Amino acid sequence: MKIFLDTANLDEIQTAYDWGVLDGVTTNPTLVYREGAQFKPRVIDICNIVGGPVSAEVTASQDDAEGMIRQGLDIAGWHEHVVVKVPCFPAGLKAIKALASEGVRTNTTLVFSPAQALLAAKAGATYVSPFLGRLDDIQHVGMDLVRSIVMIFENYAYECQVLAASLRHPLHVVEAAEVGADVATMPFKVLLQLMKHPLTDSGQERFLSDWNKLQEQLAKS
Ligand code: E4P
């Protein structure tokens, strides 16, 4: 499973890249706003670090297919790694189809049902992003959506990749891998949590303490 960071923070992206675990990045208008950054230069900066797919979202209104296509073509020209994020509406399908015919990769965002994912794949989306954490927030089991989309895409051999999004904790990532998601995108905090284990901490503390005791013992002998 590929690991993407869901952030527009350059330090976080650089850190994950340096660890050798970063395959790509997803951004959204909220994440860019949080960083107080200009959209285009920030997307280009992210692309230059990552060396993999970086999702950047169109912001035309949800009924404005032509606006989405125009913006999508513009955004796609910013950097070879850019993937254009298109919201999951009927006009979005038209934009996905048009962008795909121009060779532009797309990520369908705000997917909350298997039927939406199926239609996005048929329209030519490169990725679909089921937002499972937001479903969990309203007492639906978000992982069931990911599982269902994976099954449907396998049944019909769609090339569209399932990008598990809106992940809130490490178990989401592990379960996304178990059900066969192609990609998991997560906040940096969740990536950190994935590596954390109390037994690793206590085990290392013991090893270092015993190593120091050994040095003292040898020094005295
Ligand atoms: C994915 O591309 C989205 O940016 C993201 O995962 C949304 O997550 P949230 O529900 O935590 O805002």
Coordinates of N, CA and C and ligand atoms in Angstrom, one line a residue:
M1 N 0.8 -1.2 0.0 CA 0.0 0.0 0.0 C 0.9 1.2 0.0
K2 N 0.5 2.2 -0.8 CA 1.2 3.4 -0.9 C 0.8 4.3 0.3
I3 N 1.8 5.1 0.8 CA 1.5 6.0 1.9 C 1.6 7.4 1.4
F4 N 0.5 8.2 1.6 CA 0.5 9.6 1.2 C 0.3 10.4 2.5
L5 N 0.9 11.6 2.6 CA 0.6 12.5 3.7 C -0.5 13.4 3.2
D6 N -1.4 13.7 4.2 CA -2.5 14.6 3.9 C -2.2 15.9 4.6
T7 N -1.5 16.7 3.9 CA -1.0 18.0 4.6 C -0.4 18.9 3.5
A8 N -0.3 20.2 3.9 CA 0.3 21.2 3.0 C 1.6 21.7 3.7
N9 N 2.0 21.1 4.8 CA 3.1 21.5 5.6 C 4.4 20.9 5.1
L10 N 5.3 21.8 4.6 CA 6.5 21.4 4.0 C 7.5 20.6 4.9
D11 N 7.5 21.0 6.2 CA 8.4 20.3 7.1 C 8.0 18.9 7.3
E12 N 6.7 18.7 7.5 CA 6.1 17.4 7.6 C 6.5 16.5 6.4
I13 N 6.3 17.1 5.2 CA 6.5 16.3 4.0 C 8.0 16.0 3.9
Q14 N 8.8 16.9 4.2 CA 10.3 16.7 4.1 C 10.7 15.6 5.0
T15 N 10.2 15.6 6.2 CA 10.5 14.6 7.2 C 10.1 13.2 6.8
A16 N 8.9 13.1 6.3 CA 8.4 11.8 5.9 C 9.2 11.3 4.7
Y17 N 9.5 12.3 3.8 CA 10.3 11.9 2.6 C 11.7 11.4 3.1
D18 N 12.3 12.1 4.0 CA 13.6 11.6 4.5 C 13.6 10.3 5.2
W19 N 12.4 9.9 5.7 CA 12.3 8.5 6.3 C 12.2 7.5 5.2
G20 N 12.0 7.9 4.0 CA 11.9 6.9 2.9 C 10.5 6.2 2.8
V21 N 9.5 6.8 3.4 CA 8.2 6.1 3.4 C 7.1 6.9 2.6
L22 N 7.5 8.0 2.0 CA 6.5 8.9 1.4 C 6.3 8.6 -0.1
D23 N 5.1 8.2 -0.5 CA 4.8 8.0 -1.9 C 4.1 9.1 -2.6
G24 N 3.5 10.0 -1.8 CA 2.7 11.1 -2.4 C 2.1 11.9 -1.3
V25 N 1.4 13.0 -1.8 CA 0.7 13.9 -0.9 C -0.7 14.2 -1.4
T26 N -1.6 14.4 -0.5 CA -2.9 15.0 -0.8 C -3.0 16.3 -0.1
T27 N -3.6 17.3 -0.8 CA -3.9 18.6 -0.1 C -5.4 18.8 -0.4
N28 N -5.9 19.8 0.3 CA -7.3 20.3 0.1 C -7.3 21.8 0.5
P29 N -8.3 22.5 0.1 CA -8.3 23.9 0.4 C -8.2 24.2 1.9
T30 N -8.7 23.4 2.7 CA -8.6 23.6 4.2 C -7.2 23.5 4.6
L31 N -6.5 22.5 4.1 CA -5.1 22.3 4.5 C -4.2 23.4 4.1
V32 N -4.4 23.9 2.9 CA -3.6 25.0 2.4 C -3.9 26.3 3.2
Y33 N -5.2 26.5 3.5 CA -5.6 27.6 4.3 C -4.9 27.6 5.7
R34 N -4.9 26.4 6.3 CA -4.2 26.2 7.6 C -2.8 26.6 7.6
E35 N -2.1 26.5 6.4 CA -0.7 26.8 6.3 C -0.5 28.3 6.0
G36 N -1.6 29.0 5.6 CA -1.5 30.4 5.2 C -0.6 30.6 4.0
A37 N -0.6 29.6 3.1 CA 0.3 29.6 1.9 C -0.5 29.9 0.7
Q38 N 0.2 30.5 -0.3 CA -0.3 30.7 -1.7 C -0.4 29.3 -2.3
F39 N -1.5 29.0 -3.0 CA -1.8 27.7 -3.5 C -0.8 27.2 -4.5
K40 N -0.6 27.9 -5.6 CA 0.2 27.4 -6.6 C 1.7 27.2 -6.2
P41 N 2.3 28.2 -5.6 CA 3.7 28.0 -5.2 C 3.9 26.8 -4.2
R42 N 2.8 26.7 -3.3 CA 2.9 25.6 -2.3 C 2.8 24.3 -2.9
V43 N 1.9 24.1 -3.9 CA 1.8 22.9 -4.6 C 3.1 22.5 -5.3
I44 N 3.7 23.5 -6.0 CA 4.9 23.2 -6.7 C 6.1 22.8 -5.7
D45 N 6.1 23.5 -4.6 CA 7.1 23.2 -3.6 C 7.0 21.8 -3.1
I46 N 5.7 21.4 -2.9 CA 5.4 20.0 -2.4 C 5.9 19.0 -3.5
C47 N 5.5 19.3 -4.7 CA 5.9 18.4 -5.8 C 7.4 18.2 -5.9
N48 N 8.1 19.3 -5.7 CA 9.6 19.2 -5.8 C 10.2 18.4 -4.7
I49 N 9.5 18.3 -3.5 CA 10.1 17.4 -2.4 C 9.7 15.9 -2.7
V50 N 8.4 15.7 -3.1 CA 7.9 14.4 -3.0 C 8.4 13.4 -4.1
G51 N 8.4 13.9 -5.3 CA 8.7 13.0 -6.4 C 7.7 11.9 -6.7
G52 N 6.4 12.2 -6.3 CA 5.3 11.3 -6.5 C 4.0 12.1 -6.6
P53 N 2.9 11.4 -6.8 CA 1.6 12.2 -7.0 C 1.3 13.1 -5.9
V54 N 0.9 14.3 -6.3 CA 0.5 15.4 -5.3 C -0.9 15.9 -5.8
S55 N -1.9 15.6 -5.0 CA -3.3 16.1 -5.3 C -3.5 17.5 -5.0
A56 N -4.0 18.3 -6.0 CA -4.4 19.7 -5.8 C -5.8 19.9 -6.3
E57 N -6.6 20.5 -5.6 CA -8.0 20.5 -5.8 C -8.5 21.7 -6.7
V58 N -9.4 21.4 -7.6 CA -10.1 22.6 -8.3 C -11.1 23.2 -7.3
T59 N -11.4 24.5 -7.5 CA -12.3 25.2 -6.6 C -13.4 25.9 -7.4
A60 N -13.6 25.5 -8.6 CA -14.8 26.0 -9.4 C -16.1 25.4 -8.7
S61 N -17.2 26.1 -8.9 CA -18.4 25.6 -8.2 C -18.8 24.2 -8.7
Q62 N -19.5 23.5 -7.8 CA -19.8 22.1 -8.0 C -20.6 21.8 -9.3
D63 N -21.3 22.8 -9.9 CA -22.0 22.6 -11.1 C -21.3 23.1 -12.3
D64 N -20.1 23.6 -12.1 CA -19.4 24.3 -13.2 C -18.3 23.3 -13.8
A65 N -18.8 22.4 -14.7 CA -17.8 21.5 -15.3 C -16.7 22.2 -16.1
E66 N -17.1 23.2 -16.8 CA -16.2 23.9 -17.7 C -15.1 24.6 -16.8
G67 N -15.6 25.2 -15.7 CA -14.6 25.8 -14.8 C -13.6 24.8 -14.2
M68 N -14.2 23.6 -13.8 CA -13.3 22.6 -13.3 C -12.3 22.1 -14.3
I69 N -12.7 22.0 -15.6 CA -11.8 21.5 -16.6 C -10.7 22.6 -16.9
R70 N -11.2 23.8 -16.9 CA -10.2 24.9 -17.2 C -9.2 24.9 -16.0
Q71 N -9.7 24.9 -14.8 CA -8.7 24.9 -13.6 C -7.8 23.7 -13.6
G72 N -8.5 22.6 -13.9 CA -7.7 21.3 -13.9 C -6.6 21.3 -14.9
L73 N -6.9 21.8 -16.1 CA -5.8 21.8 -17.1 C -4.7 22.8 -16.7
D74 N -5.1 23.9 -16.0 CA -4.1 24.8 -15.6 C -3.2 24.2 -14.5
I75 N -3.9 23.6 -13.4 CA -3.2 23.0 -12.3 C -2.3 21.9 -12.8
A76 N -2.8 21.1 -13.7 CA -1.9 20.0 -14.2 C -0.7 20.4 -14.9
G77 N -0.7 21.7 -15.4 CA 0.5 22.2 -16.0 C 1.6 22.7 -15.1
W78 N 1.2 22.8 -13.8 CA 2.2 23.3 -12.8 C 3.4 22.5 -12.6
H79 N 3.1 21.1 -12.6 CA 4.3 20.2 -12.3 C 3.9 18.8 -12.8
E80 N 4.8 18.0 -13.2 CA 4.5 16.7 -13.7 C 3.9 15.8 -12.7
H81 N 4.1 16.1 -11.4 CA 3.5 15.2 -10.4 C 2.1 15.5 -9.9
V82 N 1.6 16.6 -10.5 CA 0.3 17.0 -10.0 C -0.8 16.1 -10.4
V83 N -1.7 15.8 -9.5 CA -3.0 15.0 -9.8 C -4.1 16.0 -9.4
V84 N -5.1 16.1 -10.3 CA -6.1 17.1 -10.1 C -7.2 16.5 -9.3
K85 N -7.5 17.2 -8.2 CA -8.6 16.7 -7.3 C -9.9 17.3 -7.8
V86 N -10.9 16.4 -8.0 CA -12.2 16.9 -8.5 C -13.3 16.4 -7.6
P87 N -14.2 17.3 -7.2 CA -15.2 16.8 -6.2 C -16.3 15.9 -6.9
C88 N -16.9 15.1 -6.1 CA -17.8 14.0 -6.6 C -19.2 14.5 -6.8
F89 N -19.3 15.2 -8.0 CA -20.7 15.7 -8.4 C -20.8 15.3 -9.9
P90 N -22.0 15.4 -10.4 CA -22.2 15.1 -11.9 C -21.3 15.9 -12.7
A91 N -21.2 17.2 -12.4 CA -20.3 18.1 -13.2 C -18.8 17.6 -13.1
G92 N -18.5 17.1 -11.9 CA -17.2 16.5 -11.6 C -16.9 15.3 -12.6
L93 N -17.9 14.5 -12.8 CA -17.7 13.4 -13.7 C -17.3 13.9 -15.1
K94 N -18.0 14.9 -15.6 CA -17.7 15.5 -16.9 C -16.3 16.0 -16.9
A95 N -15.9 16.6 -15.8 CA -14.5 17.2 -15.8 C -13.5 16.0 -15.7
I96 N -13.8 15.0 -15.0 CA -12.9 13.8 -14.9 C -12.7 13.2 -16.3
K97 N -13.8 13.1 -17.0 CA -13.7 12.5 -18.4 C -12.9 13.4 -19.3
A98 N -13.2 14.7 -19.3 CA -12.5 15.6 -20.1 C -11.0 15.6 -19.8
L99 N -10.7 15.7 -18.5 CA -9.3 15.7 -18.1 C -8.5 14.4 -18.5
A100 N -9.2 13.3 -18.3 CA -8.6 12.0 -18.6 C -8.3 12.0 -20.1
S101 N -9.2 12.5 -20.9 CA -8.9 12.5 -22.4 C -7.7 13.4 -22.7
E102 N -7.4 14.3 -21.9 CA -6.2 15.1 -22.1 C -4.9 14.5 -21.4
G103 N -5.1 13.3 -20.8 CA -4.0 12.7 -20.2 C -3.7 13.2 -18.8
V104 N -4.7 13.9 -18.2 CA -4.5 14.5 -16.8 C -5.0 13.5 -15.8
R105 N -4.2 13.2 -14.8 CA -4.6 12.3 -13.7 C -5.6 13.0 -12.8
T106 N -6.6 12.3 -12.3 CA -7.5 12.9 -11.4 C -7.7 12.1 -10.1
N107 N -8.1 12.8 -9.0 CA -8.5 12.1 -7.8 C -9.8 12.6 -7.4
T108 N -10.8 11.7 -7.4 CA -12.2 12.1 -7.1 C -12.3 12.2 -5.6
T109 N -12.6 13.4 -5.1 CA -12.6 13.6 -3.6 C -14.1 13.7 -3.1
L110 N -14.2 13.6 -1.8 CA -15.5 13.6 -1.1 C -16.4 12.5 -1.6
V111 N -15.8 11.3 -1.7 CA -16.6 10.1 -2.0 C -17.1 9.4 -0.7
F112 N -18.4 9.2 -0.7 CA -19.1 8.7 0.5 C -20.0 7.5 0.2
S113 N -20.0 7.0 -1.1 CA -20.8 5.8 -1.4 C -20.1 5.0 -2.5
P114 N -20.3 3.7 -2.5 CA -19.7 2.8 -3.5 C -20.1 3.2 -4.9
A115 N -21.4 3.7 -5.0 CA -21.9 4.1 -6.3 C -21.2 5.3 -6.9
Q116 N -20.9 6.2 -6.0 CA -20.1 7.4 -6.5 C -18.8 6.9 -7.0
A117 N -18.1 6.0 -6.3 CA -16.8 5.5 -6.7 C -16.9 4.8 -8.0
L118 N -17.9 4.0 -8.2 CA -18.1 3.3 -9.5 C -18.2 4.3 -10.6
L119 N -19.0 5.3 -10.5 CA -19.2 6.3 -11.5 C -17.9 7.0 -11.8
A120 N -17.2 7.4 -10.8 CA -15.9 8.1 -11.0 C -15.0 7.2 -11.8
A121 N -14.9 6.0 -11.4 CA -14.0 5.0 -12.1 C -14.4 4.9 -13.6
K122 N -15.7 4.8 -13.8 CA -16.2 4.7 -15.2 C -15.8 6.0 -16.0
A123 N -15.9 7.1 -15.3 CA -15.6 8.4 -16.0 C -14.1 8.5 -16.3
G124 N -13.3 7.7 -15.7 CA -11.8 7.8 -16.0 C -11.0 8.3 -14.9
A125 N -11.5 8.3 -13.6 CA -10.7 8.8 -12.5 C -9.4 7.9 -12.3
T126 N -8.3 8.5 -11.9 CA -7.1 7.7 -11.6 C -7.2 7.2 -10.1
Y127 N -7.8 8.0 -9.3 CA -8.0 7.7 -7.8 C -9.4 8.0 -7.4
V128 N -10.0 7.3 -6.5 CA -11.2 7.7 -5.8 C -10.8 7.8 -4.3
S129 N -11.3 8.8 -3.6 CA -11.0 9.0 -2.2 C -12.2 8.9 -1.3
P130 N -12.4 7.7 -0.8 CA -13.5 7.5 0.2 C -13.0 8.2 1.5
F131 N -13.9 9.0 2.1 CA -13.5 9.8 3.3 C -14.0 9.0 4.5
L132 N -13.3 8.0 5.0 CA -13.9 7.1 6.0 C -14.0 7.7 7.3
G133 N -13.1 8.6 7.7 CA -13.2 9.2 9.1 C -14.4 10.0 9.2
R134 N -14.8 10.7 8.2 CA -16.0 11.5 8.3 C -17.2 10.7 8.4
L135 N -17.2 9.5 7.8 CA -18.3 8.6 8.0 C -18.4 8.0 9.4
D136 N -17.2 7.7 9.9 CA -17.2 7.2 11.3 C -17.7 8.3 12.2
D137 N -17.4 9.6 11.9 CA -17.9 10.7 12.7 C -19.4 10.7 12.8
I138 N -20.1 10.2 11.8 CA -21.6 10.3 11.9 C -22.2 8.8 12.0
Q139 N -21.4 8.0 12.7 CA -21.8 6.7 13.1 C -22.1 5.7 12.0
H140 N -21.3 5.9 10.9 CA -21.3 4.8 9.8 C -19.9 4.2 9.9
V141 N -19.8 3.0 9.5 CA -18.5 2.3 9.5 C -17.8 2.7 8.2
G142 N -16.9 3.6 8.3 CA -16.2 4.1 7.0 C -15.4 3.0 6.3
M143 N -14.9 2.1 7.1 CA -14.0 1.1 6.4 C -14.9 0.2 5.5
D144 N -16.2 0.0 5.9 CA -17.0 -0.8 5.0 C -17.1 -0.2 3.6
L145 N -17.1 1.1 3.5 CA -17.1 1.8 2.2 C -15.8 1.5 1.4
V146 N -14.7 1.5 2.1 CA -13.4 1.2 1.4 C -13.4 -0.2 0.9
R147 N -13.9 -1.1 1.8 CA -13.9 -2.6 1.4 C -14.8 -2.8 0.2
S148 N -16.0 -2.1 0.2 CA -16.9 -2.3 -0.9 C -16.3 -1.8 -2.2
I149 N -15.7 -0.6 -2.2 CA -15.1 -0.1 -3.4 C -14.0 -1.0 -3.9
V150 N -13.2 -1.5 -3.0 CA -12.1 -2.4 -3.4 C -12.7 -3.6 -4.1
M151 N -13.7 -4.2 -3.6 CA -14.4 -5.4 -4.2 C -14.9 -5.1 -5.5
I152 N -15.6 -3.9 -5.7 CA -16.2 -3.6 -7.0 C -15.2 -3.4 -8.0
F153 N -14.1 -2.7 -7.7 CA -13.0 -2.4 -8.7 C -12.3 -3.7 -9.1
E154 N -12.2 -4.6 -8.1 CA -11.6 -5.9 -8.4 C -12.5 -6.7 -9.3
N155 N -13.8 -6.7 -9.0 CA -14.8 -7.5 -9.8 C -14.7 -7.2 -11.3
Y156 N -14.5 -5.9 -11.6 CA -14.5 -5.4 -13.0 C -13.1 -5.0 -13.5
A157 N -12.1 -5.2 -12.7 CA -10.7 -4.9 -13.1 C -10.6 -3.5 -13.5
Y158 N -11.2 -2.6 -12.7 CA -11.0 -1.1 -13.0 C -9.5 -0.8 -12.5
E159 N -8.9 0.0 -13.3 CA -7.5 0.5 -12.9 C -7.5 1.6 -11.9
C160 N -8.7 2.2 -11.7 CA -8.8 3.3 -10.7 C -8.3 2.8 -9.3
Q161 N -7.5 3.6 -8.7 CA -7.0 3.2 -7.4 C -7.8 3.7 -6.2
V162 N -7.9 2.9 -5.2 CA -8.7 3.3 -4.0 C -7.8 4.0 -3.0
L163 N -8.1 5.2 -2.8 CA -7.2 6.1 -1.9 C -8.0 6.3 -0.6
A164 N -7.7 5.5 0.4 CA -8.4 5.7 1.7 C -8.0 7.0 2.3
A165 N -9.0 7.9 2.6 CA -8.8 9.2 3.0 C -9.5 9.5 4.3
S166 N -9.2 10.7 4.9 CA -9.8 11.1 6.2 C -9.5 10.0 7.2
L167 N -8.3 9.6 7.3 CA -7.8 8.6 8.3 C -7.5 9.4 9.6
R168 N -7.9 8.8 10.7 CA -7.8 9.6 11.9 C -6.8 8.9 12.9
H169 N -6.5 7.7 12.7 CA -5.7 7.0 13.7 C -5.0 5.8 13.1
P170 N -4.0 5.2 13.7 CA -3.2 4.1 13.1 C -4.0 2.9 12.7
L171 N -5.0 2.6 13.5 CA -5.8 1.4 13.1 C -6.5 1.6 11.8
H172 N -6.9 2.8 11.4 CA -7.5 3.1 10.1 C -6.5 2.7 9.0
V173 N -5.2 3.0 9.2 CA -4.2 2.7 8.2 C -4.1 1.2 8.1
V174 N -4.0 0.5 9.2 CA -3.8 -0.9 9.2 C -5.0 -1.6 8.5
E175 N -6.2 -1.2 8.9 CA -7.4 -1.8 8.3 C -7.5 -1.5 6.8
A176 N -7.1 -0.3 6.4 CA -7.1 0.1 5.0 C -6.2 -0.9 4.2
A177 N -5.1 -1.2 4.8 CA -4.2 -2.1 4.2 C -4.8 -3.5 4.1
E178 N -5.4 -3.9 5.2 CA -6.1 -5.3 5.2 C -7.1 -5.4 4.2
V179 N -7.9 -4.4 4.0 CA -9.0 -4.5 3.0 C -8.6 -4.3 1.6
G180 N -7.3 -3.9 1.4 CA -6.8 -3.8 0.0 C -6.8 -2.4 -0.6
A181 N -6.9 -1.4 0.2 CA -6.8 0.0 -0.4 C -5.4 0.1 -1.1
D182 N -5.4 0.8 -2.2 CA -4.1 1.0 -2.9 C -3.2 2.0 -2.2
V183 N -3.9 3.0 -1.6 CA -3.2 4.1 -1.0 C -3.9 4.5 0.3
A184 N -3.1 4.9 1.3 CA -3.7 5.5 2.5 C -3.1 6.9 2.7
T185 N -4.0 7.9 2.8 CA -3.4 9.3 3.0 C -3.8 9.7 4.5
M186 N -2.8 10.2 5.2 CA -3.0 10.4 6.6 C -2.3 11.7 7.0
P187 N -2.7 12.3 8.2 CA -2.0 13.4 8.7 C -0.7 12.9 9.3
F188 N 0.3 13.9 9.4 CA 1.6 13.5 9.9 C 1.5 12.9 11.2
K189 N 0.6 13.4 12.1 CA 0.5 12.8 13.4 C 0.2 11.3 13.4
V190 N -0.6 10.9 12.4 CA -0.9 9.4 12.3 C 0.3 8.7 11.9
L191 N 1.0 9.2 11.0 CA 2.3 8.6 10.5 C 3.2 8.3 11.7
L192 N 3.4 9.3 12.5 CA 4.2 9.2 13.7 C 3.7 8.1 14.6
Q193 N 2.3 8.1 14.8 CA 1.7 7.1 15.7 C 2.0 5.7 15.2
L194 N 2.1 5.5 13.8 CA 2.3 4.2 13.2 C 3.6 3.6 13.7
M195 N 4.6 4.4 14.0 CA 5.9 3.9 14.4 C 6.0 3.7 15.9
K196 N 5.1 4.2 16.6 CA 5.2 4.3 18.1 C 4.7 3.0 18.7
H197 N 5.6 2.4 19.6 CA 5.1 1.3 20.4 C 5.7 1.4 21.8
P198 N 4.9 1.3 22.8 CA 5.5 1.4 24.2 C 6.6 0.4 24.5
L199 N 6.4 -0.8 23.9 CA 7.4 -1.9 24.2 C 8.7 -1.6 23.5
T200 N 8.6 -0.9 22.3 CA 9.9 -0.5 21.7 C 10.6 0.5 22.5
D201 N 9.8 1.5 23.1 CA 10.4 2.5 23.9 C 11.0 1.9 25.2
S202 N 10.3 1.0 25.9 CA 10.8 0.5 27.2 C 12.0 -0.5 26.9
G203 N 11.9 -1.2 25.8 CA 12.9 -2.2 25.4 C 14.2 -1.4 25.1
Q204 N 14.1 -0.3 24.4 CA 15.3 0.4 24.1 C 15.9 1.1 25.3
E205 N 15.0 1.6 26.2 CA 15.5 2.2 27.4 C 16.3 1.2 28.2
R206 N 15.8 0.0 28.3 CA 16.5 -1.1 29.1 C 17.9 -1.4 28.4
F207 N 17.9 -1.5 27.1 CA 19.1 -1.9 26.4 C 20.2 -0.8 26.7
L208 N 19.8 0.5 26.5 CA 20.8 1.5 26.7 C 21.2 1.6 28.2
S209 N 20.3 1.4 29.1 CA 20.7 1.5 30.5 C 21.7 0.4 30.8
D210 N 21.4 -0.8 30.3 CA 22.3 -2.0 30.6 C 23.7 -1.8 29.9
W211 N 23.6 -1.2 28.7 CA 24.9 -0.9 28.0 C 25.7 0.1 28.8
N212 N 25.1 1.1 29.4 CA 25.9 2.1 30.2 C 26.4 1.4 31.5
K213 N 25.6 0.5 32.1 CA 26.1 -0.2 33.3 C 27.3 -1.1 32.9
L214 N 27.2 -1.7 31.8 CA 28.4 -2.5 31.3 C 29.6 -1.7 31.2
Q215 N 29.5 -0.5 30.6 CA 30.7 0.4 30.5 C 31.3 0.7 31.8
E216 N 30.4 1.0 32.8 CA 30.9 1.3 34.2 C 31.6 0.2 34.8
Q217 N 31.0 -1.0 34.6 CA 31.6 -2.2 35.1 C 33.0 -2.5 34.6
L218 N 33.1 -2.3 33.2 CA 34.3 -2.5 32.6 C 35.4 -1.5 33.0
A219 N 34.9 -0.3 33.3 CA 35.8 0.8 33.7 C 36.4 0.5 35.0
K220 N 35.6 -0.1 35.9 CA 36.1 -0.4 37.3 C 37.0 -1.6 37.3
S221 N 36.9 -2.5 36.3 CA 37.6 -3.8 36.4 C 39.1 -3.6 35.8
Ligands
E4P1 C1 -8.0 13.7 1.4 O1 -7.6 13.9 0.3 C2 -8.6 14.7 2.3 O2 -7.8 15.9 2.2 C3 -8.6 14.3 3.7 O3 -8.2 13.0 4.0 C4 -9.7 14.8 4.5 O4 -9.6 14.4 5.9 P1 -10.4 15.1 7.1 O5 -11.8 14.4 7.1 O6 -9.6 14.7 8.3 O7 -10.5 16.5 6.8

